[in-house]
Every structure is written in structure tokens, then in C-alpha cells.
Short mmCIF file of C-alpha atoms and ligand atoms in Angstrom, two decimals:
data_model
loop_
_atom_site.label_atom_id
_atom_site.label_comp_id
_atom_site.label_asym_id
_atom_site.label_seq_id
_atom_site.Cartn_x
_atom_site.Cartn_y
_atom_site.Cartn_z
CA MET A 1 0.00 0.00 0.00
CA ASN A 2 2.85 2.37 0.73
CA THR A 3 4.76 2.04 -2.53
CA PRO A 4 3.55 4.78 -4.86
CA ILE A 5 1.84 3.40 -7.92
CA LYS A 6 1.49 4.97 -11.29
CA LEU A 7 -1.79 6.44 -12.41
CA ASN A 8 -3.22 4.37 -15.27
CA GLN A 9 -6.38 2.46 -16.14
CA LEU A 10 -5.08 -0.88 -14.85
CA ASN A 11 -4.14 0.53 -11.47
CA LEU A 12 -7.52 2.16 -10.86
CA ILE A 13 -8.67 -0.91 -8.91
CA GLU A 14 -5.97 -0.24 -6.36
CA ILE A 15 -6.17 3.56 -6.48
CA GLU A 16 -9.87 3.31 -5.66
CA ASN A 17 -8.91 2.51 -2.05
CA ARG A 18 -7.33 5.94 -1.76
CA MET A 19 -9.61 8.30 -3.69
CA PRO A 20 -12.64 8.19 -6.03
CA VAL A 21 -11.82 6.90 -9.52
CA PRO A 22 -13.96 6.66 -12.67
CA SER A 23 -16.06 3.53 -12.56
CA TYR A 24 -17.64 4.30 -15.92
CA SER A 25 -16.55 2.71 -19.17
CA ARG A 26 -13.85 4.58 -21.05
CA THR A 27 -13.75 2.48 -24.19
CA ASN A 28 -16.11 2.57 -27.16
CA GLN A 29 -17.35 5.94 -26.05
CA ASP A 30 -18.89 8.61 -28.25
CA VAL A 31 -16.06 11.05 -28.70
CA ASP A 32 -18.38 13.93 -29.36
CA ILE A 33 -16.29 16.76 -27.91
CA ILE A 34 -12.96 17.78 -29.39
CA HIS A 35 -11.20 20.19 -27.09
CA ILE A 36 -8.38 22.46 -28.22
CA GLY A 37 -6.06 23.68 -25.46
CA VAL A 38 -5.85 21.04 -22.74
CA GLY A 39 -4.44 23.20 -19.94
CA GLY A 40 -5.22 23.07 -16.25
CA PHE A 41 -8.38 25.12 -16.67
CA HIS A 42 -9.97 22.74 -19.17
CA ARG A 43 -9.14 19.78 -16.98
CA ALA A 44 -10.71 21.48 -13.92
CA HIS A 45 -13.76 22.75 -15.78
CA LEU A 46 -15.29 21.27 -18.96
CA ALA A 47 -13.51 17.92 -18.55
CA TYR A 48 -14.80 17.82 -14.96
CA TYR A 49 -18.39 18.51 -16.06
CA VAL A 50 -18.09 15.71 -18.65
CA HIS A 51 -16.72 13.45 -15.89
CA LEU A 52 -19.84 14.22 -13.80
CA LEU A 53 -22.03 13.40 -16.80
CA LYS A 54 -20.23 10.11 -17.34
CA LYS A 55 -20.82 9.26 -13.69
CA GLU A 56 -24.52 9.71 -14.46
CA GLY A 57 -24.24 7.19 -17.30
CA ALA A 58 -23.65 9.43 -20.33
CA SER A 59 -21.23 8.12 -22.93
CA THR A 60 -20.03 11.55 -24.02
CA SER A 61 -16.20 11.88 -24.07
CA ILE A 62 -13.42 14.23 -25.00
CA CYS A 63 -10.51 14.02 -27.41
CA GLY A 64 -7.91 16.62 -26.45
CA ILE A 65 -6.03 18.55 -29.11
CA GLY A 66 -2.82 20.53 -28.87
CA LEU A 67 -1.78 22.65 -31.82
CA ARG A 68 1.66 23.77 -30.70
CA GLU A 69 4.97 22.10 -30.01
CA GLY A 70 4.59 23.18 -26.37
CA ASP A 71 1.56 20.88 -26.06
CA ARG A 72 3.71 17.76 -26.49
CA LYS A 73 4.36 17.72 -22.76
CA ILE A 74 0.71 17.34 -21.82
CA GLN A 75 0.22 14.81 -24.62
CA ASP A 76 3.05 12.65 -23.27
CA ALA A 77 1.81 12.94 -19.69
CA LEU A 78 -1.73 11.96 -20.66
CA ILE A 79 -0.80 9.11 -23.03
CA ASN A 80 1.41 7.62 -20.32
CA GLN A 81 -1.52 7.56 -17.92
CA ASP A 82 -4.25 6.38 -20.31
CA TYR A 83 -5.42 10.04 -20.38
CA LEU A 84 -6.30 9.89 -16.66
CA TYR A 85 -5.34 12.65 -14.25
CA THR A 86 -6.03 13.67 -10.67
CA LEU A 87 -8.08 16.75 -9.90
CA ILE A 88 -7.17 18.04 -6.45
CA VAL A 89 -9.82 20.34 -5.00
CA LYS A 90 -8.41 22.57 -2.27
CA HIS A 91 -10.91 23.94 0.23
CA PRO A 92 -10.35 27.12 2.26
CA ASN A 93 -10.43 25.13 5.52
CA GLY A 94 -7.49 23.00 4.43
CA LYS A 95 -9.53 20.01 3.23
CA ILE A 96 -8.00 18.38 0.15
CA VAL A 97 -10.29 16.33 -2.09
CA PRO A 98 -8.53 14.45 -4.90
CA GLU A 99 -10.39 12.48 -7.56
CA VAL A 100 -9.27 10.70 -10.72
CA ILE A 101 -10.94 12.09 -13.86
CA GLY A 102 -11.46 9.93 -16.94
CA SER A 103 -13.45 12.05 -19.38
CA ILE A 104 -10.55 12.59 -21.78
CA VAL A 105 -10.03 9.42 -23.80
CA ASP A 106 -7.67 10.47 -26.60
CA PHE A 107 -5.26 13.23 -27.67
CA GLU A 108 -3.87 14.48 -30.98
CA LEU A 109 -1.04 16.91 -31.59
CA GLY A 110 -1.43 19.28 -34.55
CA VAL A 111 2.28 19.97 -35.09
CA GLU A 112 2.94 16.23 -35.29
CA ASP A 113 -0.02 15.03 -37.31
CA SER A 114 -2.31 17.73 -38.67
CA GLU A 115 -4.29 15.16 -40.67
CA ALA A 116 -5.22 13.28 -37.49
CA VAL A 117 -6.52 16.49 -35.96
CA ILE A 118 -8.60 17.39 -39.01
CA GLN A 119 -9.96 13.85 -39.19
CA ARG A 120 -10.96 13.94 -35.53
CA MET A 121 -12.81 17.20 -36.02
CA ALA A 122 -14.45 15.92 -39.19
CA PHE A 123 -15.60 12.57 -37.68
CA SER A 124 -19.34 12.08 -37.87
CA SER A 125 -19.54 11.62 -34.08
CA THR A 126 -17.99 15.03 -33.34
CA LYS A 127 -20.66 17.49 -32.24
CA ILE A 128 -18.72 20.14 -30.37
CA ILE A 129 -15.28 21.67 -30.80
CA SER A 130 -14.55 23.50 -27.59
CA LEU A 131 -11.71 25.95 -27.08
CA THR A 132 -9.48 27.26 -24.32
CA ILE A 133 -6.88 28.96 -26.46
CA THR A 134 -6.35 31.96 -24.13
CA GLU A 135 -7.35 35.56 -24.63
CA GLY A 136 -4.49 36.08 -27.12
CA GLY A 137 -5.44 33.06 -29.26
CA TYR A 138 -8.30 34.75 -31.09
CA ASN A 139 -5.95 36.79 -33.24
CA PHE A 140 -7.78 40.08 -33.18
CA ASP A 141 -6.45 43.57 -32.89
CA PRO A 142 -7.75 44.83 -29.51
CA ALA A 143 -7.82 48.40 -30.75
CA THR A 144 -10.05 47.71 -33.77
CA GLY A 145 -11.60 44.36 -32.88
CA GLU A 146 -10.71 43.15 -36.39
CA PHE A 147 -8.92 39.96 -37.45
CA ASN A 148 -5.16 40.35 -37.64
CA PHE A 149 -4.08 39.31 -41.14
CA ASP A 150 -0.47 40.38 -40.44
CA ASN A 151 0.10 37.15 -38.49
CA LEU A 152 2.57 35.12 -40.59
CA ASP A 153 1.00 31.76 -39.73
CA ILE A 154 -2.36 33.09 -40.89
CA GLN A 155 -0.85 34.29 -44.17
CA HIS A 156 0.68 30.84 -44.67
CA GLU A 157 -2.65 29.11 -44.05
CA ILE A 158 -4.49 31.36 -46.45
CA ARG A 159 -2.08 30.42 -49.22
CA ASN A 160 -1.83 26.77 -48.15
CA PRO A 161 -5.17 25.55 -46.78
CA GLN A 162 -3.77 22.01 -46.69
CA GLU A 163 -1.13 23.06 -44.14
CA PRO A 164 -3.05 24.43 -41.16
CA LYS A 165 -1.13 25.87 -38.25
CA THR A 166 -3.51 27.95 -36.17
CA ILE A 167 -6.95 27.22 -34.84
CA PHE A 168 -8.42 29.05 -37.85
CA GLY A 169 -6.66 26.88 -40.43
CA PHE A 170 -7.65 23.70 -38.59
CA LEU A 171 -11.27 24.70 -38.14
CA THR A 172 -11.76 25.67 -41.80
CA ALA A 173 -10.02 22.49 -43.01
CA ALA A 174 -12.26 20.32 -40.83
CA LEU A 175 -15.46 22.21 -41.61
CA LYS A 176 -14.72 22.04 -45.34
CA ARG A 177 -14.31 18.28 -45.06
CA ARG A 178 -17.58 17.95 -43.16
CA ARG A 179 -19.43 20.03 -45.73
CA ASP A 180 -17.88 18.16 -48.69
CA SER A 181 -18.81 14.78 -47.24
CA GLY A 182 -22.37 15.85 -46.51
CA LEU A 183 -22.00 15.75 -42.72
CA PRO A 184 -23.85 18.23 -40.55
CA ALA A 185 -21.91 21.17 -39.13
CA LEU A 186 -21.07 21.31 -35.43
CA THR A 187 -20.86 23.74 -32.55
CA ILE A 188 -17.77 25.75 -31.77
CA LEU A 189 -17.77 26.53 -28.08
CA SER A 190 -15.33 29.08 -26.72
CA CYS A 191 -14.42 28.68 -23.04
CA ASP A 192 -12.09 31.67 -22.86
CA ASN A 193 -12.36 34.84 -20.78
CA ILE A 194 -13.54 37.18 -23.52
CA GLU A 195 -16.76 39.14 -23.57
CA HIS A 196 -19.10 37.60 -26.18
CA ASN A 197 -16.55 34.84 -26.67
CA GLY A 198 -18.82 32.93 -29.08
CA ASP A 199 -19.58 36.00 -31.22
CA MET A 200 -15.88 36.82 -31.23
CA THR A 201 -14.93 33.31 -32.37
CA ARG A 202 -17.54 33.49 -35.12
CA LYS A 203 -16.38 36.88 -36.32
CA MET A 204 -12.71 35.85 -36.40
CA LEU A 205 -13.34 32.50 -38.10
CA LEU A 206 -15.58 34.09 -40.73
CA SER A 207 -13.04 36.86 -41.43
CA PHE A 208 -10.42 34.20 -42.04
CA ALA A 209 -12.69 31.88 -44.05
CA GLU A 210 -13.97 34.70 -46.27
CA VAL A 211 -10.43 35.26 -47.50
CA GLN A 212 -9.44 31.60 -47.67
CA ASP A 213 -12.64 30.17 -49.15
CA PRO A 214 -15.68 32.50 -49.46
CA GLU A 215 -18.12 29.68 -50.28
CA LEU A 216 -17.11 27.81 -47.15
CA ALA A 217 -17.50 31.02 -45.14
CA LYS A 218 -21.14 31.22 -46.25
CA TRP A 219 -21.75 27.63 -45.18
CA ILE A 220 -20.11 28.23 -41.78
CA ALA A 221 -22.15 31.38 -41.24
CA LYS A 222 -25.35 29.45 -41.90
CA GLU A 223 -24.64 26.11 -40.24
CA VAL A 224 -22.22 26.50 -37.32
CA CYS A 225 -23.39 27.69 -33.90
CA PHE A 226 -21.05 29.65 -31.63
CA PRO A 227 -22.67 29.89 -28.17
CA ASN A 228 -21.37 32.57 -25.84
CA SER A 229 -20.37 31.25 -22.44
CA MET A 230 -19.06 32.38 -19.08
CA VAL A 231 -16.61 29.99 -17.47
CA ASP A 232 -15.31 30.11 -13.93
CA ARG A 233 -13.01 28.09 -11.70
CA ILE A 234 -9.73 29.32 -10.25
CA THR A 235 -7.05 26.89 -11.36
CA PRO A 236 -3.51 27.71 -10.27
CA ILE A 237 -0.47 26.32 -12.02
CA THR A 238 0.41 22.82 -10.80
CA THR A 239 3.57 22.82 -8.68
CA PRO A 240 5.99 20.01 -7.80
CA SER A 241 4.61 20.11 -4.25
CA ASP A 242 1.21 19.01 -5.60
CA MET A 243 2.82 15.95 -7.15
CA ASP A 244 4.79 15.30 -3.96
CA MET A 245 1.63 15.55 -1.86
CA LEU A 246 -0.12 12.94 -4.03
CA GLU A 247 2.86 10.65 -3.78
CA LYS A 248 3.33 11.08 -0.05
CA ASP A 249 -0.28 11.13 1.14
CA TYR A 250 -1.98 8.99 -1.53
CA HIS A 251 0.95 6.91 -2.82
CA LEU A 252 0.02 7.92 -6.32
CA LYS A 253 2.34 9.02 -9.10
CA ASP A 254 0.65 11.45 -11.44
CA ALA A 255 2.90 13.29 -13.93
CA TRP A 256 0.55 16.27 -14.18
CA PRO A 257 -2.33 16.61 -11.73
CA VAL A 258 -4.50 19.72 -11.62
CA THR A 259 -5.44 21.71 -8.53
CA CYS A 260 -8.42 24.04 -8.21
CA GLU A 261 -10.85 25.75 -5.87
CA PRO A 262 -14.18 24.10 -4.95
CA PHE A 263 -16.22 26.77 -6.78
CA ILE A 264 -17.21 26.00 -10.35
CA GLN A 265 -19.58 27.77 -12.74
CA TRP A 266 -20.52 27.62 -16.39
CA VAL A 267 -23.25 29.76 -17.91
CA VAL A 268 -23.89 28.93 -21.56
CA GLU A 269 -26.14 30.26 -24.28
CA ASP A 270 -28.35 27.38 -25.38
CA LYS A 271 -27.54 27.48 -29.08
CA PHE A 272 -26.03 24.23 -30.44
CA SER A 273 -25.97 23.13 -34.10
CA THR A 274 -26.44 19.41 -33.60
CA GLY A 275 -27.58 18.97 -30.01
CA ARG A 276 -25.49 18.79 -26.86
CA PRO A 277 -24.92 16.57 -23.82
CA GLU A 278 -27.38 17.13 -20.97
CA PHE A 279 -25.01 19.40 -19.10
CA GLU A 280 -27.86 20.94 -17.10
CA LYS A 281 -27.99 17.64 -15.17
CA VAL A 282 -24.59 18.44 -13.65
CA GLY A 283 -25.14 22.07 -12.78
CA VAL A 284 -24.39 23.95 -16.00
CA HIS A 285 -26.68 26.94 -16.31
CA PHE A 286 -28.25 27.47 -19.77
CA VAL A 287 -29.58 30.94 -20.53
CA SER A 288 -30.77 32.83 -23.59
CA ASP A 289 -28.39 35.75 -22.97
CA VAL A 290 -25.08 35.19 -21.26
CA ALA A 291 -23.79 38.78 -21.72
CA PRO A 292 -24.53 40.13 -18.20
CA TYR A 293 -22.88 37.09 -16.56
CA GLU A 294 -19.81 37.32 -18.80
CA LYS A 295 -19.37 41.00 -18.20
CA MET A 296 -19.77 40.66 -14.44
CA LYS A 297 -17.22 37.87 -14.25
CA LEU A 298 -14.63 39.49 -16.49
CA ARG A 299 -14.91 42.96 -15.01
CA MET A 300 -15.07 41.81 -11.37
CA LEU A 301 -13.24 38.48 -10.97
CA ASN A 302 -10.68 38.65 -13.76
CA ALA A 303 -10.15 42.39 -13.32
CA GLY A 304 -9.91 41.88 -9.55
CA HIS A 305 -7.21 39.28 -10.16
CA SER A 306 -5.28 41.73 -12.35
CA VAL A 307 -5.63 44.50 -9.77
CA LEU A 308 -4.15 42.30 -7.04
CA GLY A 309 -1.68 40.61 -9.37
CA LEU A 310 -0.13 43.69 -10.95
CA LEU A 311 0.01 45.71 -7.73
CA GLY A 312 1.06 42.63 -5.75
CA ILE A 313 3.88 41.60 -8.09
CA LEU A 314 5.41 45.07 -7.83
CA HIS A 315 5.13 45.14 -4.07
CA GLY A 316 6.53 41.62 -3.78
CA HIS A 317 3.51 39.56 -2.68
CA PRO A 318 3.96 36.06 -4.12
CA THR A 319 0.33 34.89 -4.30
CA ILE A 320 -3.21 36.22 -4.63
CA ASN A 321 -4.09 35.04 -1.13
CA SER A 322 -1.06 36.82 0.32
CA CYS A 323 -2.38 40.01 -1.35
CA VAL A 324 -5.82 39.53 0.21
CA GLU A 325 -4.25 38.91 3.62
CA ASP A 326 -2.70 42.40 3.37
CA GLU A 327 -5.46 44.74 4.59
CA LEU A 328 -4.44 47.55 2.28
CA PHE A 329 -4.66 45.31 -0.78
CA ALA A 330 -8.00 43.85 0.34
CA SER A 331 -9.58 47.27 0.83
CA TYR A 332 -8.06 48.54 -2.43
CA LEU A 333 -9.65 45.62 -4.26
CA GLN A 334 -12.98 46.13 -2.55
CA THR A 335 -12.98 49.86 -3.38
CA PHE A 336 -12.06 49.16 -7.01
CA LEU A 337 -14.90 46.64 -7.30
CA ASP A 338 -17.46 48.91 -5.61
CA LYS A 339 -16.47 52.24 -7.15
CA GLU A 340 -15.19 51.36 -10.62
CA ALA A 341 -16.18 47.86 -11.69
CA ALA A 342 -19.69 47.37 -10.30
CA PRO A 343 -21.28 50.74 -11.25
CA ILE A 344 -20.90 50.17 -14.99
CA LEU A 345 -22.45 46.71 -14.78
CA GLY A 346 -25.82 48.05 -13.71
CA ALA A 347 -28.38 45.73 -12.15
CA ILE A 348 -28.23 42.09 -13.21
CA GLU A 349 -31.44 40.18 -12.72
CA GLY A 350 -31.14 37.62 -9.95
CA VAL A 351 -27.62 38.71 -8.98
CA ASP A 352 -26.71 40.40 -5.70
CA ILE A 353 -23.57 42.26 -6.72
CA ILE A 354 -22.44 42.91 -3.13
CA ALA A 355 -22.72 39.22 -2.33
CA TYR A 356 -20.80 38.46 -5.54
CA ARG A 357 -18.03 40.88 -4.51
CA GLU A 358 -17.88 39.28 -1.06
CA SER A 359 -17.63 35.83 -2.58
CA LEU A 360 -14.71 36.99 -4.73
CA LEU A 361 -12.77 38.24 -1.72
CA GLU A 362 -13.40 34.91 -0.04
CA ARG A 363 -12.34 32.89 -3.08
CA PHE A 364 -9.21 35.00 -3.63
CA GLY A 365 -8.37 34.56 0.04
CA ASN A 366 -8.44 30.73 -0.05
CA PRO A 367 -5.06 30.11 1.62
CA ASN A 368 -4.62 26.67 0.05
CA ILE A 369 -4.94 27.73 -3.57
CA LYS A 370 -1.73 29.77 -3.51
CA ASP A 371 -2.44 31.14 -6.98
CA SER A 372 0.78 32.89 -7.95
CA VAL A 373 0.73 36.56 -8.96
CA ASN A 374 2.99 35.45 -11.81
CA ARG A 375 0.19 33.38 -13.34
CA ILE A 376 -2.21 36.30 -13.06
CA CYS A 377 0.26 38.74 -14.64
CA MET A 378 1.10 36.43 -17.54
CA GLU A 379 -0.03 37.78 -20.90
CA SER A 380 -1.42 40.96 -19.35
CA SER A 381 -1.22 42.61 -22.77
CA ALA A 382 -3.98 40.28 -23.97
CA LYS A 383 -5.94 40.22 -20.70
CA LEU A 384 -6.09 43.87 -19.64
CA PRO A 385 -7.94 45.22 -22.69
CA LYS A 386 -10.77 42.81 -21.83
CA PHE A 387 -10.60 42.86 -18.04
CA LEU A 388 -9.65 46.41 -17.07
CA ILE A 389 -9.07 48.87 -19.91
CA SER A 390 -12.65 48.49 -21.15
CA THR A 391 -13.83 49.48 -17.66
CA ILE A 392 -11.63 52.61 -17.78
CA HIS A 393 -13.10 53.51 -21.19
CA GLU A 394 -16.66 53.01 -19.97
CA ASN A 395 -16.10 55.00 -16.78
CA LEU A 396 -14.52 57.82 -18.76
CA ALA A 397 -17.60 57.94 -20.97
CA VAL A 398 -19.94 58.42 -18.01
CA GLY A 399 -17.68 60.47 -15.75
CA GLY A 400 -17.07 57.57 -13.36
CA SER A 401 -14.00 56.97 -11.20
CA ILE A 402 -10.87 55.68 -12.96
CA LYS A 403 -8.14 56.28 -10.35
CA LEU A 404 -7.92 52.80 -8.91
CA ALA A 405 -7.71 51.05 -12.28
CA THR A 406 -5.27 53.64 -13.62
CA LEU A 407 -2.80 52.93 -10.83
CA VAL A 408 -2.78 49.29 -11.94
CA ILE A 409 -1.68 50.41 -15.43
CA ALA A 410 0.98 52.67 -13.91
CA ALA A 411 2.25 49.79 -11.74
CA TRP A 412 2.33 47.51 -14.79
CA CYS A 413 4.41 50.09 -16.67
CA TYR A 414 6.82 50.41 -13.76
CA SER A 415 7.24 46.61 -13.49
CA CYS A 416 7.81 46.30 -17.27
CA ASP A 417 10.43 49.04 -17.05
CA LYS A 418 12.36 48.03 -13.92
CA LYS A 419 11.66 44.26 -13.93
CA ILE A 420 12.37 44.27 -10.23
CA ASN A 421 9.94 44.38 -7.32
CA GLN A 422 10.09 46.71 -4.36
CA LYS A 423 11.77 44.04 -2.28
CA GLY A 424 14.60 43.98 -4.82
CA GLN A 425 13.62 40.63 -6.35
CA PRO A 426 13.39 40.14 -10.14
CA ILE A 427 10.01 40.28 -11.87
CA ASN A 428 9.65 37.90 -14.76
CA ILE A 429 7.39 39.40 -17.45
CA THR A 430 5.78 36.50 -19.33
CA ASP A 431 4.01 38.05 -22.28
CA VAL A 432 4.20 37.68 -26.06
CA LEU A 433 4.73 41.43 -26.11
CA SER A 434 7.32 41.46 -23.28
CA LYS A 435 10.00 43.13 -25.44
CA GLU A 436 7.64 45.83 -26.72
CA LEU A 437 6.28 46.40 -23.21
CA HIS A 438 9.79 46.82 -21.80
CA LEU A 439 10.89 49.17 -24.58
CA ALA A 440 7.81 51.36 -24.25
CA ALA A 441 7.99 51.42 -20.43
CA LYS A 442 11.69 52.30 -20.53
CA LYS A 443 10.87 55.55 -22.33
CA THR A 444 8.61 56.71 -19.50
CA LYS A 445 11.17 59.02 -17.85
CA SER A 446 11.54 61.13 -20.99
CA ASP A 447 8.06 60.53 -22.40
CA PRO A 448 5.56 59.82 -19.57
CA LEU A 449 2.88 58.58 -21.98
CA ALA A 450 5.10 56.21 -23.97
CA PHE A 451 3.59 53.11 -22.36
CA ILE A 452 0.02 54.26 -23.00
CA ASN A 453 0.85 55.00 -26.62
CA GLN A 454 0.87 51.28 -27.39
CA LYS A 455 -2.35 51.44 -29.36
CA THR A 456 -2.84 47.71 -29.79
CA ILE A 457 -3.29 47.49 -26.03
CA PHE A 458 -4.75 50.84 -25.00
CA GLY A 459 -6.54 51.96 -28.17
CA ASP A 460 -7.04 55.72 -28.16
CA LEU A 461 -6.86 56.12 -24.38
CA TYR A 462 -3.86 58.43 -24.86
CA LYS A 463 -6.24 61.00 -26.37
CA ASN A 464 -8.30 61.32 -23.20
CA GLU A 465 -6.87 64.15 -21.13
CA PHE A 466 -8.66 63.20 -17.96
CA PHE A 467 -7.07 59.78 -18.13
CA THR A 468 -3.60 60.96 -19.16
CA SER A 469 -3.37 63.55 -16.39
CA CYS A 470 -4.42 60.98 -13.77
CA TYR A 471 -1.94 58.46 -15.21
CA GLN A 472 0.93 60.96 -15.41
CA ASP A 473 0.39 62.06 -11.85
CA GLN A 474 0.49 58.46 -10.62
CA ILE A 475 3.45 57.46 -12.76
CA GLN A 476 5.45 60.44 -11.52
CA LYS A 477 4.80 59.52 -7.91
CA ILE A 478 5.69 55.86 -8.39
CA TYR A 479 8.97 56.77 -10.10
CA LEU A 480 9.72 59.28 -7.37
CA ASP A 481 8.80 57.28 -4.27
CA ASN A 482 9.27 53.74 -5.52
CA SER A 483 6.39 52.68 -3.27
CA ILE A 484 3.21 51.23 -4.69
CA LYS A 485 1.68 50.94 -1.23
CA LYS A 486 2.09 54.67 -0.64
CA GLN A 487 0.13 55.36 -3.85
CA MET A 488 -2.55 52.85 -2.95
CA LYS A 489 -2.97 54.47 0.48
CA GLU A 490 -3.13 57.95 -1.00
CA ILE A 491 -5.83 56.95 -3.48
CA LEU A 492 -7.91 55.19 -0.82
CA PHE A 493 -7.50 58.10 1.58
CA ASN A 494 -8.82 60.55 -1.01
CA GLU A 495 -11.79 58.36 -1.90
C1 CS2 B 1 -7.31 34.77 -14.16
C2 CS2 B 1 -8.18 33.63 -14.64
O1 CS2 B 1 -5.96 34.48 -16.06
C3 CS2 B 1 -6.27 35.24 -15.16
O2 CS2 B 1 -5.77 36.33 -15.01
O3 CS2 B 1 -8.11 35.85 -13.76
O4 CS2 B 1 -7.40 32.56 -15.07
C4 CS2 B 1 -9.17 33.18 -13.56
O5 CS2 B 1 -8.50 32.52 -12.53
C5 CS2 B 1 -10.23 32.30 -14.15
O6 CS2 B 1 -10.87 32.97 -15.19
C6 CS2 B 1 -11.22 31.90 -13.07
O7 CS2 B 1 -12.38 31.44 -13.63
#
């Protein structure tokens, strides 16, 4: 019992003595969901919902897809374990609840075998292609909202439809094959943190398809459904200590478990081309209009994360819960949510916004999640336009408060410039635009608005004098005092 055993299908009989394992069949299943982007979030969210459905007797299953070389690692880990993995739910009171999940039954890697990926998507049993390709994966220019045709991979795919590289090339190749073989279309279901994520996916795919194959674009526009959805579950990056804990306490070797909070939510527009699994049986909420839920989540939870993350990383707090434990950070977050984020949301039917804000502070404070500020700050150039900058724009339009959000932008600029926190430790900027961010931030001393002039991130914010004077004032003070906490205090004091 004490020798750790490897996670795989054969060993489930033994693992069952230590934690719940799938007792449902995992062979000859309907692989009706093809999921692109099998990161921690997918494995804690959609794959978990499918696991719950399978426990209820459904035969729905997932084939995971990775499109990039970097996805080989998860492919190897999953293949080695018969696609099984442990989901470790960490409760605020210290309770740890691990469970083996078996809803993923196959995996294909686009860079290795693009034909296998297209075939999978074009199989008659495939009904849904779901996506977690991150905010940056949709290839649109945040300033204009239009598809970015400058992307070299996109240009390659347009000229060579038989050599797909990005999600757009793969989707059009598969949809073309379905249409040509007389199969029905399917549903493309975005699970990323973007407002109107389904509409956005549709717009981007159609922009691409119209250039690559206009006839196909017409068919897609008519036949494919793109439901909007709001997804939610905090899923930190797996650390070696999670693996060690499984090995030590459960004698289980899992190459890549996932940890998450107990909370889970999925609100989906009920608009599917060829039917869908009965997700409502396992707590998924189907609505006719998901927009208010999406906006609330992005502008409160995700923005709240960015507020804590970007201020916290500069101060030197390592995790989101360590930020919330700092009274100044907690009241800064609360004031931002109450004064800047919530007012522009207006009333949402059936939602108590104060209770929602309280629940966020509680979730962020979960001391066992230890969600690193680094994860939150990753790819801020793609996240902030959706989470925070849109709130600044909307508040500017109605004369609302912008000070608290603006300080977050100023802190981000300072971190990108100095790359060192206020405890003297290095800050690692993980962002596709990290070079551009650093170069722009570095000019701040001589040109205080240089950072804001990055139009692909901030749009025309630089033209708004109310914003620029607030930003310049804050940036000056940060550069002078080198203390983010002093600025936070000053702003709160003047509120
Ligand atoms: C986070 C999200 O990426 C981020 O910055 O805010 O990953 C967040 O944890 C999830 O959206 C929670 O549902």
C-alpha cells in the first residue's frame, strides 16, 4: 500500500482505495467533444463537467487537441496515464479532495499530425469543438476588434489551406471536409475569458474563411453555432509540491495533476448546431443571454485578479491570497470593485452584486490555492484590454472613477520598465509582447505617456486628457517614491 503506484487504467482498482476513480466505461465511447487547449483550466472545468455526466451514465467523451509544439508535454503525460489525471480540490479550511478524472479518452497533436486532428474534427460523431486557447489566441487587434491578417502563420494558411497551423486553419479544413462529405456542421464553443466569446470566435473564423474560401465562409455562417459562455473556476499552475503531496499522502504518481478551488460555474447560451450533452444535469446553467454574466465575471473576478496581481507583483507579494491577507490590498480591491467595476455593470437580474463581490474576496483569500501573482500577470497585454481597460473607457464615458484602475496600469508600466519588485527581487514578465512592453515602459522618464501609446493594447486612451493627467500624476509619484503601497494608500485616503 505504501509504494507509490502509477496512475493508469489498470491501477484504478488499487487507487480506488485511496480516492474516487472513474467507474464508468472509457472504451467505445462517443467522442463527441474535441477540445483544443488542454491546460489546467480545461481539466478542472469542462472535462470535470463531462466526468460528472459520465458518472450519471452518459457516454459523451473528449478528445484533447494541442496545436503547438509546447503541447507535447501534456500529450506525453496523458498518453502515459491512459489520459487519466487527478483533480485536487483545495478547500479554504485545508480540506483536500482528490479524484481521478477519466473524461478525456484520446489526444492528438497538430504539429505532429495535422491530418489526425482534421480527421478527428471531421468525424461524424464530433458534435462540439470547444476551445481554451487563451485571450491572445483569437488573433484580433484589440484596438479595432478586427482579425489580424499580419500574423505570418495566418498568411501561410491562407495560401496553403492544406497546411493548417492555427486554430483558424484547422477549423476551416475540418469544416470544409464535413461540408464536402455531406455531414452536418457542429458547434464551436469558446471557453475563454472574452466578452461575447462565441460571437468573437464566429467573427474571427468568418473573417479568415472569407479570404481563404468564401463559399465555405457562407456555409459556416449558416450552419455552425457559436454559443457565448461564461466559465469560472480558479485553477492555479500545478507545482511540484502538488505531485509530492499525491505521492506522499496517496501513494500515487501522477505526472501532471490539476489543482483548483471548490467553486465551479458555467453559464452557456443554449444554441447548439447538432444537439449537446445534458449538461444541465450536472449544474451547467443554460440561458438565452449570457452577456450580463460574462461581463460581471470578467470585469469583477478577472479584473480583480489583475488589480491584485499587478500591484502585488510590484510590491513583492507572491500569491493572490497573500495580497488579500494584506489589509491595504484587500480594501483597495474592494474599493475598485465597488467604485469602478460594479457601477458600470448596472443591475443584473437575480444577482446580488455585493454578495458576488464578497464571494470573490473569499475565493481569492483561499489560503490553500496559492495562486501565484505570476500566473495572473502572464499575458497581461492580452488580458487587460478585456478585463480592465474596457472598464476605464466606460467609466470615462460616463464620468465615473478611474483612479484605482489607472494605478494598476501605472504599476504595470513600472514593473515592465524596472523588472524588479520593491523588495529587490526580479520580476519575470511572461508576455508575447514582453519586449515591446519593456521598450515602451523604458521611455517613461523622458516621455511619460510612452507606455500608454501602445495602441494595440490601449486603443485611443492616450487622447483622453482626464485619463492621461491621472496616469501621469500616478506614474510620476511611483517613479519618485518607488512605493506602490504609498500610492494605494493615497488613493484610498482621497476616496
Ligand atoms: C485569471 C483567470 O488568467 C487570469 O488572469 O483571472 O485565469 C481566472 O482565474 C479564471 O478565469 C477563473 O475562472
